[in-house]
């Protein structure tokens, strides 16, 4: 055999050996990861025909995803997934299709499908007793009344946005709504050609209905970031109180620039003397005041405080993935002033907005947000129970007390930007902070934000709202938060 032929033979032999090794590895060691890969329709078919997929229900036992026997006699898949409330809960449930899943359907797939090892004992008992094996039921922390109020308010406004409500004491998510939305029933079909067509239509839709704006949408926080700026000041300067006079000029020339920072529409802060109590400047949302405070405390302090409130966390899940809310240290004092009022490059999700208020309402301790309350097997035995956990100690209890009073002034004092909502829920005092963020374009309205908690004396809900192109926080975002608060208080029997 000549040298060239020998080399070719050796190369073919090596490739053949490598192919054998690869096939054996895939079949012997990598089957689990292959089965769980998105788009593996064989795994979907097997799962849907082997076990009835478990339901997803709210904390007050409203079913928002369930499986029934397919009514189509020609259907090769035994069970049909259904979403009784479709678009309202799409940002929570996501969808389960022959090509993949999202939302809770994806995050809790192994339990819902019945393939999780935690269900092995139950499956053995079902096999012995001859019962039909079902996937586990996932009960969420969502309150149906709060969710309904959040989604209906977003839909009525008709602008893109997101709403998240959480219990400050546990960080259980009470509402999580995104608009525009989609109907997951349209994707839970067993016709691959039709599914691809619908999916492509949704992907090309300019309103981006598949984007979960509550968790994945990031927007400038505007003046809601003044919660962070104020907390940094009160933490850095313990002698400062809510009644301490702070510089509050009508205009502020920024360091090393000719740029002049104005209050909204040239508003005079306080009595126009150039000084105002911190609580008054906060209630009025004076940009010059907090721009100067930002320069005073410095970008590093703002960054540290932002992170204590949950920003810059790329690993946060609820268990759905959450886009990182970002604070970037500005390269100059002038830009630090802008970042201190929620402009420059600050970005937050509606969830982060709720976390701002929740940390303050809970005495400075920020709990880790979570959507799942418990998981139960088909015999109602508990497979998983969830316990609240601390995410961070954002601020001291004394600073939190000061921030509570300042947020209360925003709503309850005549100079407050949300004073119009002081009696929005009878007998319930609401505290909050409005935000209006410039988008950088001349043709579009500002983004509107509002973060709030209630009742003031014993908070059981914190709500974050962001409306893209909504204009003013007080006119677009705050009314939605108020409706969610009202619905939840009624559900809890408070009003």
Short mmCIF file of C-alpha atoms in Angstrom, two decimals:
data_model
loop_
_atom_site.label_atom_id
_atom_site.label_comp_id
_atom_site.label_asym_id
_atom_site.label_seq_id
_atom_site.Cartn_x
_atom_site.Cartn_y
_atom_site.Cartn_z
CA UNK A 1 0.00 0.00 0.00
CA UNK A 2 1.47 3.38 -0.94
CA UNK A 3 1.93 6.16 1.57
CA UNK A 4 -0.96 8.36 0.33
CA UNK A 5 -3.47 5.50 0.45
CA UNK A 6 -2.26 4.50 3.93
CA UNK A 7 -2.82 8.06 5.19
CA UNK A 8 -6.33 8.16 3.75
CA UNK A 9 -7.14 4.80 5.33
CA UNK A 10 -5.90 5.97 8.73
CA UNK A 11 -7.93 9.18 8.47
CA UNK A 12 -11.09 7.23 7.63
CA UNK A 13 -10.45 4.86 10.54
CA UNK A 14 -9.98 7.75 12.99
CA UNK A 15 -13.20 9.42 11.81
CA UNK A 16 -15.06 6.12 12.11
CA UNK A 17 -13.82 5.65 15.69
CA UNK A 18 -14.77 9.23 16.58
CA UNK A 19 -18.24 8.67 15.14
CA UNK A 20 -18.68 5.54 17.25
CA UNK A 21 -17.54 7.37 20.38
CA UNK A 22 -19.93 10.25 19.68
CA UNK A 23 -22.93 7.98 19.08
CA UNK A 24 -22.26 6.02 22.25
CA UNK A 25 -21.82 9.21 24.28
CA UNK A 26 -25.07 10.68 23.01
CA UNK A 27 -27.04 7.51 23.66
CA UNK A 28 -25.41 6.61 26.95
CA UNK A 29 -24.62 9.88 28.68
CA UNK A 30 -26.35 12.81 27.00
CA UNK A 31 -29.90 11.56 26.60
CA UNK A 32 -31.32 13.76 29.39
CA UNK A 33 -29.96 17.00 27.95
CA UNK A 34 -31.08 16.06 24.44
CA UNK A 35 -34.58 15.27 25.69
CA UNK A 36 -34.87 18.64 27.40
CA UNK A 37 -33.57 20.72 24.49
CA UNK A 38 -36.06 23.28 23.12
CA UNK A 39 -37.48 22.16 19.80
CA UNK A 40 -37.26 18.43 20.57
CA UNK A 41 -40.77 17.60 19.38
CA UNK A 42 -40.27 13.86 20.06
CA UNK A 43 -39.87 14.60 23.77
CA UNK A 44 -43.03 16.73 23.65
CA UNK A 45 -45.02 13.97 21.95
CA UNK A 46 -43.77 11.38 24.45
CA UNK A 47 -44.56 13.59 27.46
CA UNK A 48 -48.06 14.51 26.25
CA UNK A 49 -48.96 10.90 25.54
CA UNK A 50 -47.44 9.41 28.70
CA UNK A 51 -48.79 11.68 31.43
CA UNK A 52 -51.50 14.30 31.70
CA UNK A 53 -49.68 17.59 32.22
CA UNK A 54 -50.30 19.26 35.57
CA UNK A 55 -52.28 22.46 36.00
CA UNK A 56 -51.07 25.94 36.87
CA UNK A 57 -53.29 27.76 39.37
CA UNK A 58 -53.24 31.08 41.22
CA UNK A 59 -52.95 31.46 44.97
CA UNK A 60 -56.75 31.77 45.13
CA UNK A 61 -57.18 28.63 43.02
CA UNK A 62 -58.06 30.08 39.63
CA UNK A 63 -56.88 27.65 36.95
CA UNK A 64 -54.78 29.42 34.32
CA UNK A 65 -53.33 26.41 32.47
CA UNK A 66 -54.69 22.88 32.24
CA UNK A 67 -54.65 19.79 30.03
CA UNK A 68 -57.65 17.83 28.78
CA UNK A 69 -58.08 14.88 26.45
CA UNK A 70 -57.86 16.02 22.85
CA UNK A 71 -61.27 16.25 21.17
CA UNK A 72 -59.71 15.49 17.79
CA UNK A 73 -59.88 11.74 17.13
CA UNK A 74 -57.11 12.05 14.53
CA UNK A 75 -54.76 13.85 16.91
CA UNK A 76 -51.55 11.90 17.51
CA UNK A 77 -51.14 13.74 20.81
CA UNK A 78 -53.38 12.54 23.62
CA UNK A 79 -53.73 15.75 25.64
CA UNK A 80 -54.53 19.33 24.65
CA UNK A 81 -53.08 22.23 26.65
CA UNK A 82 -55.54 25.03 27.38
CA UNK A 83 -55.21 28.51 28.87
CA UNK A 84 -58.63 29.63 30.19
CA UNK A 85 -57.60 33.28 30.61
CA UNK A 86 -55.25 33.49 27.64
CA UNK A 87 -53.63 36.92 27.19
CA UNK A 88 -54.16 38.08 30.78
CA UNK A 89 -51.79 35.45 32.17
CA UNK A 90 -49.56 34.89 29.13
CA UNK A 91 -46.69 36.77 30.82
CA UNK A 92 -46.95 34.31 33.72
CA UNK A 93 -47.81 30.94 32.17
CA UNK A 94 -45.93 31.39 28.92
CA UNK A 95 -46.82 28.53 26.58
CA UNK A 96 -46.09 24.85 26.03
CA UNK A 97 -45.81 23.86 22.37
CA UNK A 98 -44.44 21.01 20.25
CA UNK A 99 -41.35 23.15 19.59
CA UNK A 100 -40.63 24.55 23.06
CA UNK A 101 -41.97 26.33 26.10
CA UNK A 102 -41.68 29.62 27.98
CA UNK A 103 -42.79 31.13 31.27
CA UNK A 104 -43.81 28.89 34.15
CA UNK A 105 -44.47 26.16 31.58
CA UNK A 106 -40.72 26.13 30.95
CA UNK A 107 -39.41 26.94 34.45
CA UNK A 108 -41.47 24.17 36.09
CA UNK A 109 -41.59 21.81 33.11
CA UNK A 110 -40.19 18.70 34.80
CA UNK A 111 -42.82 18.88 37.55
CA UNK A 112 -45.72 19.80 35.27
CA UNK A 113 -44.82 17.05 32.81
CA UNK A 114 -44.60 14.44 35.58
CA UNK A 115 -40.98 13.56 34.80
CA UNK A 116 -39.35 15.07 37.86
CA UNK A 117 -37.66 12.63 40.24
CA UNK A 118 -39.68 14.17 43.10
CA UNK A 119 -42.74 12.44 41.62
CA UNK A 120 -41.22 8.95 41.32
CA UNK A 121 -42.98 7.55 44.40
CA UNK A 122 -46.31 8.88 43.20
CA UNK A 123 -45.79 7.28 39.78
CA UNK A 124 -45.05 3.89 41.35
CA UNK A 125 -48.22 4.08 43.44
CA UNK A 126 -50.25 5.02 40.34
CA UNK A 127 -48.73 2.10 38.46
CA UNK A 128 -49.65 -0.35 41.23
CA UNK A 129 -53.18 1.03 41.69
CA UNK A 130 -53.82 1.44 37.96
CA UNK A 131 -54.48 5.16 38.20
CA UNK A 132 -53.65 7.61 35.43
CA UNK A 133 -50.39 9.37 36.25
CA UNK A 134 -50.58 13.14 36.16
CA UNK A 135 -48.00 15.87 36.36
CA UNK A 136 -47.81 18.05 39.45
CA UNK A 137 -49.96 21.12 40.00
CA UNK A 138 -48.00 24.34 40.32
CA UNK A 139 -49.70 26.90 42.53
CA UNK A 140 -48.47 30.43 42.03
CA UNK A 141 -48.38 33.41 44.37
CA UNK A 142 -50.50 35.43 41.91
CA UNK A 143 -53.76 36.87 43.24
CA UNK A 144 -56.37 36.69 40.49
CA UNK A 145 -58.09 39.96 41.50
CA UNK A 146 -54.84 41.93 41.48
CA UNK A 147 -53.81 40.31 38.18
CA UNK A 148 -57.14 41.10 36.58
CA UNK A 149 -56.95 44.74 37.68
CA UNK A 150 -53.38 45.08 36.39
CA UNK A 151 -54.05 43.59 32.97
CA UNK A 152 -57.39 45.33 32.44
CA UNK A 153 -55.87 48.71 33.34
CA UNK A 154 -52.97 48.21 30.92
CA UNK A 155 -55.32 47.09 28.17
CA UNK A 156 -57.65 50.04 28.73
CA UNK A 157 -54.75 52.48 28.47
CA UNK A 158 -53.63 50.81 25.26
CA UNK A 159 -49.94 51.62 25.54
CA UNK A 160 -47.02 49.19 25.91
CA UNK A 161 -46.12 48.59 29.53
CA UNK A 162 -45.80 46.27 32.47
CA UNK A 163 -47.11 45.97 36.03
CA UNK A 164 -45.71 43.96 38.92
CA UNK A 165 -47.19 43.79 42.41
CA UNK A 166 -45.43 42.02 45.28
CA UNK A 167 -46.03 41.47 48.97
CA UNK A 168 -43.19 43.44 50.65
CA UNK A 169 -43.06 41.00 53.58
CA UNK A 170 -42.40 37.91 51.45
CA UNK A 171 -41.80 39.27 47.92
CA UNK A 172 -44.47 36.87 46.66
CA UNK A 173 -45.53 38.23 43.28
CA UNK A 174 -49.22 39.13 43.44
CA UNK A 175 -49.62 40.39 39.87
CA UNK A 176 -47.42 40.27 36.79
CA UNK A 177 -48.96 41.73 33.66
CA UNK A 178 -47.61 42.82 30.29
CA UNK A 179 -49.28 44.61 27.38
CA UNK A 180 -49.62 44.09 24.44
CA UNK A 181 -50.05 40.39 25.05
CA UNK A 182 -50.90 37.25 23.06
CA UNK A 183 -53.13 34.23 23.47
CA UNK A 184 -51.06 31.13 24.31
CA UNK A 185 -53.97 28.99 23.12
CA UNK A 186 -53.02 30.00 19.59
CA UNK A 187 -49.62 28.34 20.09
CA UNK A 188 -50.78 25.26 22.00
CA UNK A 189 -51.74 23.48 18.79
CA UNK A 190 -50.45 20.20 17.41
CA UNK A 191 -50.13 21.26 13.77
CA UNK A 192 -46.46 22.17 13.24
CA UNK A 193 -47.03 24.02 9.95
CA UNK A 194 -49.82 26.14 11.41
CA UNK A 195 -47.82 26.75 14.58
CA UNK A 196 -44.85 28.05 12.61
CA UNK A 197 -47.12 30.44 10.71
CA UNK A 198 -48.69 31.85 13.90
CA UNK A 199 -45.32 32.10 15.63
CA UNK A 200 -43.82 34.03 12.71
CA UNK A 201 -46.77 36.41 12.73
CA UNK A 202 -46.25 37.11 16.42
CA UNK A 203 -42.50 37.57 15.96
CA UNK A 204 -43.06 40.07 13.12
CA UNK A 205 -45.78 41.98 14.99
CA UNK A 206 -44.45 45.51 15.55
CA UNK A 207 -46.17 45.70 18.95
CA UNK A 208 -43.95 42.80 20.16
CA UNK A 209 -46.66 40.89 22.06
CA UNK A 210 -44.24 38.06 22.92
CA UNK A 211 -42.04 40.40 25.00
CA UNK A 212 -42.75 40.05 28.71
CA UNK A 213 -42.43 43.73 29.55
CA UNK A 214 -42.99 43.12 33.26
CA UNK A 215 -39.73 41.17 33.53
CA UNK A 216 -37.82 41.69 30.28
CA UNK A 217 -38.68 45.29 29.42
CA UNK A 218 -36.08 47.81 30.63
CA UNK A 219 -36.79 51.54 30.76
CA UNK A 220 -35.31 54.65 32.36
CA UNK A 221 -36.71 54.97 35.89
CA UNK A 222 -36.95 58.74 35.85
CA UNK A 223 -37.65 60.28 39.22
CA UNK A 224 -38.49 56.96 40.90
CA UNK A 225 -34.70 56.58 41.12
CA UNK A 226 -34.74 59.44 43.63
CA UNK A 227 -35.61 56.74 46.18
CA UNK A 228 -32.09 55.39 45.62
CA UNK A 229 -30.53 58.86 45.64
CA UNK A 230 -32.31 59.85 48.85
CA UNK A 231 -31.39 56.57 50.51
CA UNK A 232 -27.73 57.13 49.59
CA UNK A 233 -27.81 60.60 51.14
CA UNK A 234 -29.53 59.50 54.35
CA UNK A 235 -27.15 56.54 54.68
CA UNK A 236 -24.02 58.54 53.97
CA UNK A 237 -25.04 61.48 56.18
CA UNK A 238 -26.79 60.10 59.29
CA UNK A 239 -27.33 63.63 60.60
CA UNK A 240 -29.59 64.43 57.65
CA UNK A 241 -33.31 64.11 58.29
CA UNK A 242 -36.36 64.50 56.10
CA UNK A 243 -36.69 68.07 57.39
CA UNK A 244 -33.08 69.07 56.71
CA UNK A 245 -32.87 71.99 54.28
CA UNK A 246 -31.10 71.05 51.05
CA UNK A 247 -30.03 73.18 48.10
CA UNK A 248 -33.00 73.44 45.75
CA UNK A 249 -32.26 76.07 43.10
CA UNK A 250 -34.57 76.74 40.18
CA UNK A 251 -31.67 75.97 37.85
CA UNK A 252 -28.41 74.10 38.37
CA UNK A 253 -25.31 74.60 36.24
CA UNK A 254 -23.59 71.23 36.05
CA UNK A 255 -19.86 70.96 36.87
CA UNK A 256 -17.33 71.40 34.02
CA UNK A 257 -20.15 72.14 31.59
CA UNK A 258 -22.37 74.95 30.40
CA UNK A 259 -25.38 72.71 30.72
CA UNK A 260 -28.14 73.95 32.99
CA UNK A 261 -30.47 71.49 34.73
CA UNK A 262 -34.05 72.72 35.17
CA UNK A 263 -36.95 71.49 37.21
CA UNK A 264 -39.94 70.23 35.24
CA UNK A 265 -41.45 73.16 33.32
CA UNK A 266 -39.18 75.54 35.24
CA UNK A 267 -40.95 74.79 38.52
CA UNK A 268 -39.78 76.56 41.66
CA UNK A 269 -38.85 74.14 44.42
CA UNK A 270 -40.21 74.80 47.90
CA UNK A 271 -40.80 78.50 48.58
CA UNK A 272 -38.36 79.61 45.88
CA UNK A 273 -35.61 80.58 48.33
CA UNK A 274 -33.16 78.06 46.88
CA UNK A 275 -33.52 75.89 49.99
CA UNK A 276 -36.21 73.32 50.78
CA UNK A 277 -36.74 70.54 53.29
CA UNK A 278 -35.66 67.21 51.81
CA UNK A 279 -39.19 65.83 52.15
CA UNK A 280 -40.62 68.76 50.21
CA UNK A 281 -38.06 68.45 47.42
CA UNK A 282 -38.83 64.73 47.19
CA UNK A 283 -42.60 65.25 47.15
CA UNK A 284 -42.26 67.88 44.43
CA UNK A 285 -39.63 65.78 42.65
CA UNK A 286 -37.19 68.66 42.17
CA UNK A 287 -34.56 67.63 39.63
CA UNK A 288 -32.11 70.34 40.65
CA UNK A 289 -32.18 69.16 44.26
CA UNK A 290 -31.46 65.55 43.49
CA UNK A 291 -29.02 66.32 40.71
CA UNK A 292 -26.96 68.22 43.28
CA UNK A 293 -27.40 65.47 45.89
CA UNK A 294 -26.14 62.97 43.32
CA UNK A 295 -22.98 65.04 42.81
CA UNK A 296 -22.61 65.35 46.59
CA UNK A 297 -22.86 61.64 47.44
CA UNK A 298 -20.98 60.54 44.34
CA UNK A 299 -21.48 57.93 41.64
CA UNK A 300 -19.97 55.07 43.65
CA UNK A 301 -22.40 55.59 46.51
CA UNK A 302 -25.31 55.71 44.05
CA UNK A 303 -24.08 52.52 42.41
CA UNK A 304 -23.72 50.73 45.75
CA UNK A 305 -27.18 51.79 46.84
CA UNK A 306 -28.73 50.82 43.49
CA UNK A 307 -27.26 47.34 43.89
CA UNK A 308 -28.63 47.07 47.43
CA UNK A 309 -32.06 47.66 45.91
CA UNK A 310 -31.49 44.81 43.43
CA UNK A 311 -30.04 46.55 40.39
CA UNK A 312 -27.10 45.15 38.40
CA UNK A 313 -28.17 41.60 39.29
CA UNK A 314 -27.88 39.52 36.13
CA UNK A 315 -28.82 36.28 37.92
CA UNK A 316 -32.23 37.19 39.32
CA UNK A 317 -35.00 34.69 38.51
CA UNK A 318 -38.53 34.42 39.87
CA UNK A 319 -38.09 31.58 38.60
CA UNK A 320 -38.71 33.16 35.19
CA UNK A 321 -35.61 34.97 33.92
CA UNK A 322 -35.48 38.70 34.70
CA UNK A 323 -33.65 41.32 32.63
CA UNK A 324 -30.94 43.12 34.58
CA UNK A 325 -31.86 46.57 35.86
CA UNK A 326 -28.70 48.59 35.32
CA UNK A 327 -26.85 51.42 36.98
CA UNK A 328 -23.66 52.40 35.16
CA UNK A 329 -21.17 54.63 36.97
CA UNK A 330 -21.07 57.86 34.95
CA UNK A 331 -17.72 59.25 33.76
CA UNK A 332 -18.34 62.77 35.09
CA UNK A 333 -20.09 64.69 37.85
CA UNK A 334 -22.43 66.26 35.31
CA UNK A 335 -23.65 62.86 34.15
CA UNK A 336 -23.83 61.67 37.77
CA UNK A 337 -26.38 64.43 38.31
CA UNK A 338 -28.45 63.01 35.48
CA UNK A 339 -28.15 59.45 36.77
CA UNK A 340 -29.29 60.64 40.22
CA UNK A 341 -32.62 61.71 38.71
CA UNK A 342 -33.03 58.46 36.79
CA UNK A 343 -31.81 59.59 33.41
CA UNK A 344 -28.30 59.04 31.88
CA UNK A 345 -28.13 55.24 31.30
CA UNK A 346 -30.15 53.97 34.29
CA UNK A 347 -32.64 51.26 33.28
CA UNK A 348 -35.16 49.28 35.32
CA UNK A 349 -37.88 46.68 34.84
CA UNK A 350 -41.39 47.06 36.27
CA UNK A 351 -40.35 44.35 38.75
CA UNK A 352 -37.46 46.55 39.89
CA UNK A 353 -39.88 49.43 40.37
CA UNK A 354 -41.92 47.24 42.70
CA UNK A 355 -38.72 46.21 44.50
CA UNK A 356 -37.86 49.87 45.24
CA UNK A 357 -41.12 50.32 47.13
CA UNK A 358 -41.06 46.84 48.70
CA UNK A 359 -37.65 47.37 50.31
CA UNK A 360 -38.79 50.64 51.86
CA UNK A 361 -42.14 49.20 52.97
CA UNK A 362 -40.43 46.21 54.61
CA UNK A 363 -38.25 48.32 56.85
CA UNK A 364 -35.24 48.25 54.54
CA UNK A 365 -35.09 44.48 53.94
CA UNK A 366 -35.61 43.39 50.34
CA UNK A 367 -36.97 39.87 49.99
CA UNK A 368 -36.30 37.75 46.90
CA UNK A 369 -39.25 37.92 44.48
CA UNK A 370 -40.89 34.59 43.66
CA UNK A 371 -43.87 33.39 41.62
CA UNK A 372 -44.24 29.83 42.93
CA UNK A 373 -46.11 29.19 46.18
CA UNK A 374 -46.14 25.39 46.24
CA UNK A 375 -46.16 22.30 44.05
CA UNK A 376 -48.52 19.39 44.75
CA UNK A 377 -48.76 15.87 43.34
CA UNK A 378 -51.99 14.41 41.97
CA UNK A 379 -52.88 13.10 45.45
CA UNK A 380 -52.52 16.67 46.80
CA UNK A 381 -49.37 15.83 48.74
CA UNK A 382 -46.84 18.68 48.78
CA UNK A 383 -43.87 18.09 46.52
CA UNK A 384 -42.28 21.49 47.03
CA UNK A 385 -43.01 24.31 49.43
CA UNK A 386 -41.44 27.71 48.99
CA UNK A 387 -40.08 29.81 51.87
CA UNK A 388 -39.39 33.55 51.63
CA UNK A 389 -35.71 34.47 51.55
CA UNK A 390 -33.81 37.73 51.97
CA UNK A 391 -32.24 39.21 48.83
CA UNK A 392 -30.50 42.11 50.57
CA UNK A 393 -30.66 44.51 53.50
CA UNK A 394 -31.03 47.56 51.30
CA UNK A 395 -31.17 50.28 53.93
CA UNK A 396 -31.34 50.58 57.68
CA UNK A 397 -34.70 50.63 59.42
CA UNK A 398 -34.23 54.31 60.32
CA UNK A 399 -33.52 55.25 56.69
CA UNK A 400 -36.53 53.16 55.64
CA UNK A 401 -38.71 55.07 58.12
CA UNK A 402 -37.55 58.34 56.57
CA UNK A 403 -38.20 57.07 53.04
CA UNK A 404 -41.68 55.93 54.05
CA UNK A 405 -42.53 59.43 55.23
CA UNK A 406 -41.14 60.96 52.05
CA UNK A 407 -43.08 58.57 49.81
CA UNK A 408 -46.22 59.25 51.84
CA UNK A 409 -45.75 62.98 51.21
CA UNK A 410 -45.74 62.37 47.44
CA UNK A 411 -49.32 61.16 47.67
CA UNK A 412 -50.72 62.76 50.81
CA UNK A 413 -49.25 66.28 50.81
CA UNK A 414 -50.55 69.09 48.55
CA UNK A 415 -47.12 69.64 46.98
CA UNK A 416 -46.81 65.94 46.11
CA UNK A 417 -46.79 64.90 42.46
CA UNK A 418 -49.37 62.15 43.15
CA UNK A 419 -51.59 64.19 45.49
CA UNK A 420 -54.60 63.53 43.23
CA UNK A 421 -54.65 59.93 44.47
CA UNK A 422 -54.62 60.67 48.20
CA UNK A 423 -58.20 59.34 48.60
CA UNK A 424 -58.20 56.90 45.69
CA UNK A 425 -58.79 53.90 47.95
CA UNK A 426 -61.13 54.70 50.81
CA UNK A 427 -59.45 54.29 54.18
CA UNK A 428 -56.13 53.17 52.68
CA UNK A 429 -53.12 55.48 52.70
CA UNK A 430 -50.90 55.00 49.66
CA UNK A 431 -47.25 56.02 49.56
CA UNK A 432 -45.30 56.23 46.33
CA UNK A 433 -43.01 58.01 43.90
CA UNK A 434 -43.80 59.16 40.38
CA UNK A 435 -41.32 59.10 37.53
CA UNK A 436 -41.29 60.72 34.10
CA UNK A 437 -38.32 59.68 31.97
CA UNK A 438 -37.20 61.42 28.82
CA UNK A 439 -36.71 58.93 25.98
CA UNK A 440 -34.29 61.04 23.96
CA UNK A 441 -36.62 61.40 20.97
CA UNK A 442 -38.62 64.47 20.02
CA UNK A 443 -41.55 62.59 18.49
CA UNK A 444 -42.40 60.19 21.35
CA UNK A 445 -43.86 60.90 24.75
CA UNK A 446 -41.82 60.31 27.90
CA UNK A 447 -42.00 56.97 29.65
CA UNK A 448 -44.20 57.03 32.75
CA UNK A 449 -43.36 55.21 35.99
CA UNK A 450 -44.79 54.83 39.46
CA UNK A 451 -43.69 52.80 42.46
CA UNK A 452 -45.87 52.55 45.54
CA UNK A 453 -46.94 50.59 48.60
CA UNK A 454 -50.04 50.35 50.78
CA UNK A 455 -51.53 50.49 53.33
CA UNK A 456 -48.97 52.87 54.79
CA UNK A 457 -49.30 51.68 58.39
CA UNK A 458 -49.04 47.96 57.55
CA UNK A 459 -48.01 47.43 53.92
CA UNK A 460 -49.16 44.24 52.22
CA UNK A 461 -48.58 45.25 48.59
CA UNK A 462 -45.96 47.13 46.58
CA UNK A 463 -46.68 47.97 42.95
CA UNK A 464 -44.35 48.99 40.12
CA UNK A 465 -45.72 50.33 36.84
CA UNK A 466 -43.93 51.50 33.69
CA UNK A 467 -45.78 52.74 30.61
CA UNK A 468 -43.76 53.20 27.45
CA UNK A 469 -44.64 56.56 25.93
CA UNK A 470 -47.15 57.15 28.69
CA UNK A 471 -46.12 60.75 29.40
CA UNK A 472 -46.27 61.68 33.07
CA UNK A 473 -46.01 59.06 35.81
CA UNK A 474 -48.80 60.71 37.76
CA UNK A 475 -51.25 60.60 34.87
CA UNK A 476 -50.42 57.28 33.18
CA UNK A 477 -48.72 54.93 35.64
CA UNK A 478 -50.11 55.93 39.04
CA UNK A 479 -53.81 55.29 38.18
CA UNK A 480 -52.94 51.71 37.21
CA UNK A 481 -51.09 51.08 40.48
CA UNK A 482 -54.05 52.50 42.40
CA UNK A 483 -56.46 50.10 40.67
CA UNK A 484 -54.24 47.13 41.55
CA UNK A 485 -53.97 48.26 45.17
CA UNK A 486 -57.72 48.76 45.40
CA UNK A 487 -58.48 45.32 43.90
CA UNK A 488 -56.05 43.60 46.24
CA UNK A 489 -57.35 45.32 49.36
CA UNK A 490 -60.86 44.28 48.42
CA UNK A 491 -59.69 40.72 47.83
CA UNK A 492 -58.07 40.72 51.26
CA UNK A 493 -61.30 41.99 52.82
CA UNK A 494 -59.79 45.33 53.81
CA UNK A 495 -62.20 47.40 51.73
#
